[in-house]
Amino acid sequence: MAVALVESGVGHRVTRAETVDAAVLPEAEGMTLPRYYFDIEDETVVPDTEGRALPDRAAARIEALARGADFAADPEKLGGAGVVVVTVRDAPDRVVMRLRLVCQIEDLVD
């Protein structure tokens, strides 16, 4: 298996990383892709023990945003603070980026 960046939308923006058959990406044959881990923190930390092989940090950034948005979109998962943090690691103790999503709803009418 390999990873491709899927394009969609106006101007073909890259929106997510997707696992595809390696035969689709011949240049991926023989390559060892780096593995990234996506720990999700709301009121508790959910560590990623499996990780995901991705071609680079740009793909890891897209994956972090997708995972954070998916987590925040589920009202049963999102805690009272409304903050989701996705910490991205490329090794057990090496953090390479952190994504923070703040989800606030303000009732403006009494």
PDB file of N, CA and C in Angstrom, residues 42-44 75-84 103-104:
ATOM      1  N   ASP A  42      -8.543  16.009  24.155  1.00  0.00           N
ATOM      2  CA  ASP A  42      -9.683  16.877  24.437  1.00  0.00           C
ATOM      3  C   ASP A  42      -9.629  17.081  25.944  1.00  0.00           C
ATOM      4  N   GLU A  43     -10.411  16.377  26.688  1.00  0.00           N
ATOM      5  CA  GLU A  43     -10.276  16.407  28.141  1.00  0.00           C
ATOM      6  C   GLU A  43      -9.359  15.278  28.608  1.00  0.00           C
ATOM      7  N   THR A  44      -9.120  14.319  27.749  1.00  0.00           N
ATOM      8  CA  THR A  44      -8.164  13.240  27.992  1.00  0.00           C
ATOM      9  C   THR A  44      -7.317  13.077  26.733  1.00  0.00           C
ATOM     10  N   PRO A  75     -20.409  15.565  18.577  1.00  0.00           N
ATOM     11  CA  PRO A  75     -20.725  16.196  19.861  1.00  0.00           C
ATOM     12  C   PRO A  75     -20.482  15.294  21.069  1.00  0.00           C
ATOM     13  N   GLU A  76     -20.565  13.986  20.881  1.00  0.00           N
ATOM     14  CA  GLU A  76     -20.329  13.069  21.996  1.00  0.00           C
ATOM     15  C   GLU A  76     -18.850  12.978  22.359  1.00  0.00           C
ATOM     16  N   LYS A  77     -17.967  13.272  21.415  1.00  0.00           N
ATOM     17  CA  LYS A  77     -16.528  13.221  21.679  1.00  0.00           C
ATOM     18  C   LYS A  77     -15.997  14.554  22.189  1.00  0.00           C
ATOM     19  N   LEU A  78     -16.542  15.647  21.679  1.00  0.00           N
ATOM     20  CA  LEU A  78     -16.026  16.976  22.002  1.00  0.00           C
ATOM     21  C   LEU A  78     -16.398  17.336  23.431  1.00  0.00           C
ATOM     22  N   GLY A  79     -15.398  17.636  24.241  1.00  0.00           N
ATOM     23  CA  GLY A  79     -15.634  17.957  25.645  1.00  0.00           C
ATOM     24  C   GLY A  79     -16.142  19.372  25.846  1.00  0.00           C
ATOM     25  N   GLY A  80     -16.356  19.706  27.102  1.00  0.00           N
ATOM     26  CA  GLY A  80     -16.924  20.998  27.457  1.00  0.00           C
ATOM     27  C   GLY A  80     -16.070  22.190  27.074  1.00  0.00           C
ATOM     28  N   ALA A  81     -14.752  22.041  27.051  1.00  0.00           N
ATOM     29  CA  ALA A  81     -13.878  23.166  26.723  1.00  0.00           C
ATOM     30  C   ALA A  81     -13.943  23.520  25.244  1.00  0.00           C
ATOM     31  N   GLY A  82     -14.323  22.578  24.409  1.00  0.00           N
ATOM     32  CA  GLY A  82     -14.423  22.841  22.975  1.00  0.00           C
ATOM     33  C   GLY A  82     -13.083  22.983  22.283  1.00  0.00           C
ATOM     34  N   VAL A  83     -12.038  22.419  22.870  1.00  0.00           N
ATOM     35  CA  VAL A  83     -10.701  22.494  22.276  1.00  0.00           C
ATOM     36  C   VAL A  83     -10.221  21.076  21.982  1.00  0.00           C
ATOM     37  N   VAL A  84      -9.784  20.866  20.752  1.00  0.00           N
ATOM     38  CA  VAL A  84      -9.211  19.589  20.340  1.00  0.00           C
ATOM     39  C   VAL A  84      -7.768  19.854  19.929  1.00  0.00           C
ATOM     40  N   CYS A 103     -13.499  25.132  19.177  1.00  0.00           N
ATOM     41  CA  CYS A 103     -14.887  25.063  18.714  1.00  0.00           C
ATOM     42  C   CYS A 103     -15.761  25.787  19.725  1.00  0.00           C
ATOM     43  N   GLN A 104     -16.236  26.958  19.343  1.00  0.00           N
ATOM     44  CA  GLN A 104     -17.071  27.743  20.243  1.00  0.00           C
ATOM     45  C   GLN A 104     -18.393  28.054  19.575  1.00  0.00           C
TER      46      GLN A 104
END
